[in-house]
Coordinates of N, CA and C and ligand atoms in Angstrom, one line a residue:
M28 N -27.0 49.5 -15.4 CA -27.0 50.2 -14.3 C -27.9 50.2 -13.2
L29 N -27.9 49.6 -12.4 CA -29.2 49.8 -11.2 C -29.6 50.9 -10.3
S30 N -27.9 51.5 -10.3 CA -28.0 52.7 -9.4 C -26.9 53.3 -9.9
T31 N -27.1 54.8 -9.3 CA -26.0 55.8 -9.7 C -24.7 55.3 -8.8
T32 N -25.0 54.7 -7.4 CA -24.0 54.2 -6.6 C -23.4 53.0 -7.0
T33 N -23.8 52.1 -8.0 CA -23.1 51.1 -8.5 C -22.3 51.4 -9.2
G34 N -22.5 52.3 -9.9 CA -21.5 52.8 -11.1 C -20.6 53.4 -10.2
A35 N -20.8 54.1 -9.2 CA -19.2 55.1 -8.7 C -18.6 53.9 -7.9
V36 N -19.0 52.7 -7.5 CA -18.1 51.5 -6.6 C -17.6 51.1 -7.9
N37 N -18.5 50.2 -9.0 CA -17.7 49.5 -10.1 C -16.6 50.4 -10.4
D38 N -16.5 51.8 -10.9 CA -15.4 52.3 -11.5 C -14.2 52.0 -11.0
A39 N -14.2 52.5 -9.5 CA -13.0 52.2 -8.9 C -12.5 50.6 -8.8
F40 N -13.5 49.6 -8.7 CA -13.5 48.3 -8.6 C -12.8 47.7 -10.2
I41 N -13.0 48.5 -10.9 CA -12.8 48.1 -12.3 C -11.8 48.3 -12.5
F42 N -11.3 49.7 -12.3 CA -9.9 50.4 -12.5 C -8.8 49.6 -11.8
I43 N -9.2 49.0 -10.8 CA -8.2 48.6 -9.9 C -8.0 47.3 -10.0
I44 N -8.9 46.4 -10.4 CA -8.6 44.8 -10.6 C -7.9 44.8 -12.2
A45 N -8.6 45.8 -13.1 CA -7.5 45.8 -14.6 C -6.4 46.0 -14.1
F46 N -5.8 46.9 -13.5 CA -4.6 47.4 -13.3 C -3.7 46.3 -12.5
C47 N -4.2 45.6 -11.8 CA -4.0 44.2 -11.3 C -3.6 43.1 -12.3
F48 N -4.8 42.9 -13.0 CA -4.6 41.9 -13.8 C -3.1 42.6 -15.0
L49 N -2.9 43.6 -15.6 CA -2.0 44.4 -16.0 C -0.7 44.0 -15.7
L50 N -0.6 44.2 -14.0 CA 0.6 44.2 -13.5 C 1.1 42.6 -13.4
F51 N 0.3 41.8 -13.2 CA 0.1 40.4 -13.0 C 0.8 39.6 -14.7
A52 N 0.0 40.3 -15.7 CA 0.5 40.0 -16.8 C 2.1 40.4 -17.1
L53 N 2.3 41.8 -16.7 CA 3.8 42.1 -17.0 C 4.8 41.1 -16.2
I54 N 4.4 40.8 -14.9 CA 5.4 40.3 -14.1 C 5.6 38.7 -14.7
I55 N 4.4 38.2 -15.3 CA 4.6 36.6 -15.3 C 5.4 36.9 -16.8
F56 N 5.4 37.9 -17.7 CA 6.0 37.9 -19.3 C 7.4 38.4 -18.7
F57 N 7.7 38.9 -18.0 CA 9.3 39.3 -17.5 C 10.1 37.9 -16.9
T58 N 9.2 37.6 -16.2 CA 9.9 36.0 -15.6 C 10.0 35.0 -16.6
I59 N 9.6 34.8 -17.3 CA 9.6 34.0 -18.6 C 10.7 34.4 -19.2
L60 N 10.4 35.3 -19.7 CA 11.7 36.3 -20.9 C 13.0 36.2 -19.6
F61 N 13.3 36.6 -18.6 CA 14.6 36.5 -18.0 C 14.8 34.8 -18.0
A62 N 13.6 34.1 -17.9 CA 14.1 32.8 -17.8 C 15.0 32.0 -18.9
V63 N 14.1 32.5 -19.9 CA 14.5 31.8 -21.3 C 16.0 32.8 -21.5
R64 N 16.0 33.9 -21.5 CA 17.0 34.8 -22.0 C 18.4 34.4 -21.1
Y65 N 18.3 34.6 -19.8 CA 19.5 34.2 -19.2 C 19.7 32.6 -18.2
R66 N 19.0 31.8 -19.4 CA 19.4 30.5 -19.0 C 20.9 30.2 -18.6
R67 N 20.9 29.2 -18.2 CA 22.4 28.7 -18.1 C 23.0 28.3 -19.2
S68 N 22.7 28.0 -20.2 CA 23.5 27.3 -21.4 C 23.6 28.7 -22.2
R69 N 23.3 29.6 -22.1 CA 23.6 30.7 -22.7 C 24.1 31.8 -21.7
H70 N 24.3 31.6 -20.3 CA 24.8 32.5 -19.5 C 25.6 31.7 -18.1
P71 N 26.5 31.3 -18.8 CA 27.0 30.4 -17.9 C 27.8 30.7 -16.9
V72 N 28.5 32.0 -16.8 CA 28.6 32.9 -15.9 C 28.2 34.1 -15.3
A73 N 27.9 34.0 -14.0 CA 27.1 34.8 -13.6 C 27.8 36.4 -13.7
V74 N 27.0 37.5 -13.8 CA 27.8 38.9 -13.9 C 27.1 39.7 -13.1
D75 N 27.8 40.4 -12.3 CA 27.7 41.5 -11.1 C 26.7 42.7 -11.8
N76 N 25.6 43.0 -11.6 CA 24.7 44.1 -11.9 C 24.9 45.5 -11.1
P77 N 25.4 46.7 -11.5 CA 26.0 47.3 -10.6 C 24.4 48.5 -10.2
G78 N 23.4 48.0 -10.9 CA 21.9 48.9 -10.6 C 21.9 50.1 -11.8
S79 N 20.9 50.7 -11.4 CA 20.5 52.0 -11.8 C 19.7 53.0 -11.3
W80 N 20.1 54.1 -10.6 CA 19.4 55.2 -10.0 C 18.1 55.3 -10.9
R81 N 18.6 55.6 -11.8 CA 17.5 56.1 -13.1 C 16.4 55.1 -12.8
L82 N 16.7 54.0 -13.2 CA 15.8 53.0 -13.1 C 14.8 52.9 -11.9
E83 N 15.6 53.0 -10.4 CA 15.1 53.0 -9.4 C 14.2 54.2 -9.2
I84 N 14.5 55.4 -9.5 CA 13.6 56.5 -9.6 C 12.2 56.1 -10.5
A85 N 12.6 55.8 -11.5 CA 11.3 55.3 -12.4 C 10.6 54.7 -12.1
W86 N 10.9 53.5 -11.4 CA 9.9 52.8 -11.0 C 9.1 53.2 -9.7
I87 N 9.7 53.6 -9.0 CA 9.0 54.1 -7.6 C 8.1 55.4 -8.2
A88 N 8.7 55.9 -9.0 CA 7.7 57.4 -9.4 C 6.6 56.9 -10.3
A89 N 6.3 55.9 -11.2 CA 5.3 54.8 -11.6 C 4.6 54.4 -10.8
A90 N 5.2 53.9 -9.9 CA 4.2 52.8 -8.8 C 3.5 53.9 -8.1
T91 N 4.1 55.0 -7.5 CA 3.5 56.5 -6.4 C 2.1 57.0 -7.5
V92 N 2.7 57.2 -8.8 CA 1.6 57.5 -9.6 C 0.2 56.8 -9.5
L93 N 0.6 55.2 -9.7 CA -0.1 54.7 -9.8 C -1.0 54.3 -8.7
V94 N -0.6 54.3 -7.4 CA -1.3 54.3 -6.4 C -2.3 55.6 -6.2
M95 N -1.4 56.8 -6.5 CA -2.6 58.0 -6.3 C -3.4 57.7 -7.3
I96 N -3.2 57.6 -8.5 CA -4.6 57.2 -9.3 C -5.9 56.6 -8.5
M97 N -4.9 55.3 -8.1 CA -6.1 54.1 -7.5 C -6.9 54.9 -6.1
F98 N -6.0 55.6 -5.4 CA -6.5 56.1 -4.6 C -7.7 57.5 -4.7
F99 N -7.5 58.2 -6.2 CA -8.2 59.2 -6.4 C -9.2 58.6 -7.0
Y100 N -9.7 57.6 -7.6 CA -10.8 56.7 -7.9 C -11.5 56.3 -6.3
G101 N -10.6 55.7 -5.5 CA -11.4 55.2 -4.5 C -12.0 56.3 -3.6
L102 N -11.2 57.5 -3.7 CA -11.8 58.8 -2.7 C -13.0 59.1 -3.3
T103 N -12.8 59.5 -4.8 CA -14.1 60.1 -5.3 C -15.3 59.2 -5.4
G104 N -15.0 57.9 -5.5 CA -16.2 57.2 -5.2 C -16.9 57.0 -3.7
W105 N -16.4 56.8 -2.6 CA -16.2 57.3 -1.4 C -16.9 58.7 -1.0
S106 N -16.2 59.5 -1.5 CA -17.2 61.1 -1.2 C -18.3 60.8 -2.0
F107 N -18.7 60.3 -3.1 CA -19.9 60.3 -3.7 C -20.8 59.2 -2.8
L108 N -20.5 58.4 -2.4 CA -21.3 57.5 -1.4 C -21.6 58.0 0.0
R109 N -20.8 59.0 0.4 CA -20.9 59.5 1.8 C -21.7 60.5 1.9
V110 N -22.2 61.4 1.2 CA -22.7 62.3 0.7 C -24.2 62.2 0.2
A111 N -25.4 62.5 0.6 CA -26.4 62.3 -0.4 C -26.5 63.8 -0.7
P112 N -27.3 63.7 -2.0 CA -27.6 65.3 -2.6 C -28.6 65.8 -2.1
A113 N -28.4 67.2 -2.1 CA -29.7 67.7 -1.4 C -31.0 67.4 -1.9
G114 N -31.9 67.6 -1.2 CA -33.3 67.3 -1.8 C -33.8 65.8 -1.9
S115 N -32.8 65.1 -1.0 CA -33.0 63.4 -1.2 C -34.5 63.0 -0.5
L116 N -34.8 62.2 -0.9 CA -36.0 61.6 -0.6 C -35.7 61.1 0.9
R117 N -36.0 61.3 2.3 CA -35.9 60.9 3.3 C -36.3 59.6 3.9
V118 N -35.9 58.6 4.0 CA -36.4 57.3 4.8 C -35.3 57.3 6.1
D119 N -36.0 56.8 7.2 CA -35.6 56.2 8.3 C -35.5 55.1 8.1
V120 N -34.6 54.4 8.5 CA -34.1 52.9 8.9 C -34.0 52.5 10.1
T121 N -34.9 51.4 10.8 CA -34.8 50.9 12.1 C -34.4 49.5 11.6
A122 N -33.5 49.2 12.5 CA -32.8 47.7 12.4 C -33.0 46.9 13.7
R123 N -33.6 45.8 14.0 CA -34.2 45.1 15.2 C -33.6 43.7 15.0
Q124 N -33.6 42.9 16.0 CA -33.4 41.5 16.0 C -34.8 41.0 15.7
W125 N -35.4 40.7 14.4 CA -34.6 40.5 13.3 C -34.9 40.8 11.9
S126 N -35.2 42.1 12.0 CA -36.0 42.9 10.6 C -35.6 44.0 10.6
W127 N -36.1 44.3 9.4 CA -35.7 45.9 8.9 C -37.2 46.5 8.9
L128 N -37.5 47.8 9.6 CA -38.4 48.9 9.6 C -38.1 50.0 8.7
F129 N -38.9 50.6 7.8 CA -38.7 51.9 7.1 C -39.6 52.9 7.4
T130 N -39.3 53.9 7.9 CA -40.4 54.8 7.9 C -40.3 55.7 7.3
Y131 N -41.1 56.4 6.6 CA -41.2 57.5 5.3 C -41.6 58.6 6.0
A132 N -41.3 60.1 5.0 CA -41.7 61.2 6.0 C -42.8 61.6 6.4
N133 N -44.0 60.8 5.7 CA -45.7 61.1 5.9 C -45.6 59.8 7.1
G134 N -44.9 59.3 7.9 CA -45.0 58.7 9.1 C -45.5 57.0 8.5
R135 N -45.8 56.7 7.4 CA -46.1 55.4 6.8 C -44.8 54.4 7.2
K136 N -45.2 53.3 7.5 CA -44.2 52.3 7.9 C -44.2 51.1 7.0
S137 N -42.8 50.5 6.8 CA -43.2 49.3 6.1 C -42.1 48.7 6.4
T138 N -42.2 47.0 6.1 CA -41.2 46.0 6.5 C -39.9 45.7 5.1
A139 N -40.5 46.3 4.1 CA -39.7 46.2 2.9 C -39.6 47.7 2.0
L140 N -38.4 48.0 1.6 CA -38.4 49.4 1.4 C -38.7 49.8 -0.1
V141 N -40.0 50.7 -0.3 CA -40.2 51.1 -1.4 C -39.8 52.4 -1.7
V142 N -39.1 52.6 -3.0 CA -38.5 53.8 -3.5 C -39.1 54.2 -5.1
P143 N -39.2 55.5 -5.4 CA -39.6 55.9 -6.7 C -38.3 55.8 -7.6
V144 N -38.2 55.4 -9.0 CA -37.3 55.4 -9.7 C -36.7 56.5 -10.4
G145 N -35.2 56.6 -10.2 CA -34.7 58.0 -10.3 C -34.5 59.1 -9.5
K146 N -35.0 59.0 -8.1 CA -35.0 59.7 -7.6 C -33.9 59.5 -6.5
D147 N -33.5 60.8 -5.6 CA -32.2 60.3 -4.7 C -33.0 60.0 -3.4
V148 N -32.4 59.0 -2.5 CA -33.0 58.5 -1.5 C -32.2 58.5 -0.3
A149 N -32.3 59.2 0.7 CA -31.4 59.2 1.8 C -31.8 58.5 3.1
L150 N -30.9 57.2 3.3 CA -31.4 56.8 4.6 C -30.9 57.0 5.5
T151 N -31.7 57.3 7.0 CA -31.0 57.5 8.2 C -31.2 56.2 9.0
L152 N -30.2 55.6 9.1 CA -30.0 54.5 10.0 C -30.0 54.4 11.3
N153 N -30.6 53.4 11.9 CA -30.5 53.4 13.7 C -30.7 51.9 13.8
S154 N -30.5 51.4 15.3 CA -30.9 49.9 15.8 C -31.5 50.3 17.2
N155 N -32.0 49.1 17.3 CA -32.8 49.2 18.7 C -32.3 48.6 19.3
D156 N -31.4 47.6 18.9 CA -30.6 46.8 20.1 C -29.0 46.5 19.6
V157 N -28.6 45.5 19.0 CA -27.2 45.5 18.8 C -27.1 46.1 17.3
I158 N -25.9 45.9 16.9 CA -25.4 46.5 15.6 C -25.6 45.4 14.4
H159 N -26.3 46.2 13.8 CA -26.5 45.5 12.2 C -26.0 46.0 11.1
G160 N -25.8 45.5 10.0 CA -25.2 45.9 8.8 C -26.5 45.9 7.4
F161 N -26.9 47.3 7.1 CA -27.6 47.5 6.3 C -26.4 47.3 5.0
F162 N -27.3 46.2 4.0 CA -26.2 46.3 2.8 C -27.6 45.8 1.5
I163 N -27.3 46.5 0.4 CA -28.0 46.2 -0.7 C -26.7 46.2 -2.2
P164 N -26.5 44.7 -2.1 CA -25.3 44.4 -3.3 C -25.4 45.0 -4.3
A165 N -26.6 44.9 -5.0 CA -26.9 45.5 -6.4 C -26.5 47.3 -6.2
Y166 N -27.0 47.6 -5.2 CA -26.5 49.3 -5.2 C -25.4 49.3 -4.7
R167 N -24.5 48.4 -4.1 CA -22.8 48.7 -3.5 C -22.8 49.6 -2.4
I168 N -24.2 49.5 -1.6 CA -24.2 50.5 -0.5 C -23.9 49.4 0.6
K169 N -23.6 49.9 1.8 CA -23.3 49.0 3.0 C -23.0 49.9 4.1
Q170 N -23.6 49.9 5.2 CA -23.6 51.0 6.1 C -23.9 50.1 7.4
D171 N -23.5 50.1 8.1 CA -23.7 49.4 9.7 C -24.8 50.2 10.6
T172 N -25.6 49.7 11.4 CA -26.5 50.6 12.4 C -26.0 50.1 13.5
V173 N -26.1 51.2 14.1 CA -25.4 51.3 15.6 C -26.9 51.9 16.4
P174 N -26.7 51.0 17.5 CA -27.8 51.7 18.6 C -26.9 52.9 19.1
G175 N -28.1 53.7 19.4 CA -27.7 55.3 20.2 C -26.8 56.2 19.0
M176 N -26.9 56.0 17.9 CA -26.0 56.5 16.9 C -27.0 56.4 15.2
K177 N -26.9 57.8 14.8 CA -27.3 58.1 13.2 C -26.4 57.8 12.4
T178 N -26.8 56.7 11.4 CA -25.6 56.7 10.0 C -26.4 56.5 9.0
H179 N -25.6 56.8 8.0 CA -26.2 57.6 6.4 C -25.8 56.6 5.5
A180 N -26.9 56.8 4.6 CA -26.3 55.7 3.3 C -27.7 56.6 2.2
W181 N -27.3 56.3 0.7 CA -28.3 57.1 -0.1 C -27.7 56.2 -1.2
F182 N -28.8 56.3 -2.2 CA -28.7 55.5 -3.6 C -29.7 56.4 -4.5
N183 N -29.9 55.9 -5.6 CA -30.5 56.7 -6.9 C -30.7 55.2 -7.7
A184 N -32.0 54.8 -7.2 CA -32.1 53.5 -8.4 C -32.5 53.8 -9.7
T185 N -31.7 53.5 -10.6 CA -32.3 53.9 -12.1 C -32.8 52.5 -13.0
S186 N -33.0 51.6 -12.0 CA -34.2 50.8 -13.0 C -35.3 50.2 -12.4
L187 N -36.2 49.9 -12.7 CA -37.4 49.5 -12.1 C -37.3 47.9 -11.6
G188 N -37.9 47.6 -10.5 CA -37.7 46.2 -10.0 C -37.7 45.9 -8.9
S189 N -36.6 44.6 -8.0 CA -36.4 44.8 -6.7 C -35.1 44.4 -6.6
A190 N -34.3 44.7 -5.7 CA -33.2 44.2 -5.0 C -33.1 43.6 -3.4
D191 N -32.3 42.9 -3.4 CA -32.1 42.3 -2.0 C -31.5 42.9 -0.7
I192 N -31.9 43.4 0.2 CA -31.3 44.0 1.4 C -30.8 42.5 2.3
L193 N -29.7 43.0 3.0 CA -29.1 42.0 3.5 C -28.6 42.5 4.7
C194 N -28.6 41.6 5.9 CA -28.0 42.2 7.1 C -26.5 41.4 7.3
T195 N -25.6 42.5 7.4 CA -24.0 42.0 6.9 C -23.4 41.6 8.6
Q196 N -24.0 42.0 10.0 CA -23.1 41.9 11.2 C -23.7 40.7 11.9
Y197 N -23.2 40.0 12.2 CA -23.7 38.9 12.9 C -24.7 39.3 13.9
C198 N -26.2 38.9 14.3 CA -26.4 39.9 15.3 C -27.4 38.9 16.0
G199 N -27.2 37.5 16.0 CA -27.7 37.0 16.8 C -28.6 35.4 15.9
Q200 N -29.2 34.9 16.5 CA -29.5 33.8 15.8 C -30.4 33.7 14.8
E201 N -31.2 34.8 14.5 CA -31.9 34.6 13.2 C -31.2 35.9 12.1
H202 N -29.9 36.0 12.5 CA -29.2 36.7 11.6 C -29.5 36.5 9.8
S203 N -29.0 35.3 9.7 CA -29.1 35.1 8.2 C -30.4 34.7 7.5
R204 N -31.8 35.4 8.5 CA -33.3 35.5 8.1 C -33.2 36.8 8.0
M205 N -32.5 37.7 8.5 CA -32.7 39.4 8.4 C -32.7 39.9 6.8
L206 N -33.6 39.4 6.1 CA -33.3 39.8 5.0 C -34.7 40.8 4.5
T207 N -34.7 41.6 3.5 CA -36.0 42.1 2.9 C -35.4 42.8 1.5
Q208 N -36.8 43.4 1.1 CA -36.0 43.8 -0.4 C -36.5 45.3 -0.5
V209 N -35.9 45.9 -1.8 CA -36.2 47.1 -1.9 C -36.9 47.1 -3.2
F210 N -37.8 48.1 -3.4 CA -38.6 47.7 -4.7 C -39.0 49.0 -5.1
V211 N -38.4 49.3 -6.4 CA -38.1 50.7 -7.2 C -39.6 50.5 -8.1
V212 N -40.2 51.9 -7.8 CA -41.5 52.0 -8.8 C -41.7 53.2 -9.5
P213 N -42.4 53.2 -10.2 CA -42.8 54.6 -11.0 C -43.1 55.5 -10.0
E214 N -43.1 56.9 -10.4 CA -43.1 57.9 -9.3 C -44.4 57.8 -8.9
D215 N -45.5 57.7 -9.6 CA -47.3 57.9 -9.4 C -47.3 56.6 -8.6
T216 N -47.0 55.5 -9.2 CA -47.2 54.6 -8.1 C -46.7 54.4 -6.8
Y217 N -45.7 54.8 -6.6 CA -44.8 55.3 -5.2 C -45.8 56.2 -4.4
A218 N -46.1 57.0 -4.9 CA -47.2 58.6 -4.5 C -48.4 57.8 -3.8
K219 N -48.9 56.9 -5.0 CA -50.1 56.0 -4.1 C -49.7 55.3 -3.2
W220 N -48.5 54.6 -3.0 CA -48.3 53.4 -2.3 C -48.0 54.2 -0.7
L221 N -47.3 55.4 -1.1 CA -47.2 56.3 0.1 C -48.2 56.7 0.8
S222 N -49.4 57.2 0.3 CA -50.5 57.6 0.8 C -51.3 56.9 1.4
G223 N -51.2 55.7 1.1 CA -52.0 54.3 1.6 C -52.9 53.8 0.7
E224 N -52.9 53.9 -0.7 CA -53.8 53.4 -1.9 C -53.2 52.2 -2.2
D225 N -54.4 51.3 -2.5 CA -54.3 49.9 -2.8 C -53.4 49.7 -4.3
V226 N -51.9 49.6 -4.1 CA -51.3 49.6 -5.5 C -50.8 47.9 -5.6
D227 N -50.6 47.7 -7.0 CA -49.8 46.3 -7.1 C -48.8 46.4 -7.3
I228 N -47.8 45.8 -6.4 CA -46.7 46.2 -6.8 C -45.6 45.0 -6.3
P229 N -45.6 44.3 -7.7 CA -45.1 42.8 -8.1 C -44.1 42.3 -6.9
G230 N -44.4 41.4 -6.0 CA -43.6 40.6 -5.0 C -43.6 41.4 -3.7
L231 N -44.3 42.2 -3.4 CA -44.3 43.2 -2.4 C -45.3 42.9 -1.6
T232 N -45.2 41.9 -0.4 CA -46.6 41.5 0.3 C -46.7 41.8 1.7
S233 N -46.0 43.2 1.9 CA -46.7 44.1 3.0 C -46.6 45.9 2.8
Ligands
LIG313 CU1 -29.2 42.2 11.8 CU2 -27.2 40.2 11.4

């Protein structure tokens, strides 16, 4: 797992998609079963089925419980994503046409995001011009940046390396090139980089 937020979103997604496949399989199974069992050669005369209120209540209850379980998974995942844990490392994110700017607690700025591995990182997002969308697909976090308004996102990267950052709102001519990366480095490397020391972070150019 690349980050704790990846896990939170994947749990809800996998649960919902698995149940959808299960329901799909059941529907196909009964469609074929009934088509064979009640085919014309075996059932030449149609019979009236008065229905069953027990069956009606049973499927309404089962469907309600299933939807509530999906809602529960969605809600817990969403709540987890919404509120950054206390003591998170804070980074301000400024979106502008057409690049990202990251400002750290000590005033250091960068155009790619650098974070220490295994730490909660809270992002406060803002935009200098139009609406942009901050998206790290690998971490499953996505948040619009709105001029004149602060929005929030957070993640905890659990493995070293880098991941892509995209803009997901059409924000003008260079929208598709409004890309950068997050670099996840060991804590001591992060401390050195933050204080302006010359450290080698593979792939990082600025
Ligand atoms: Cu910024 Cu699209």
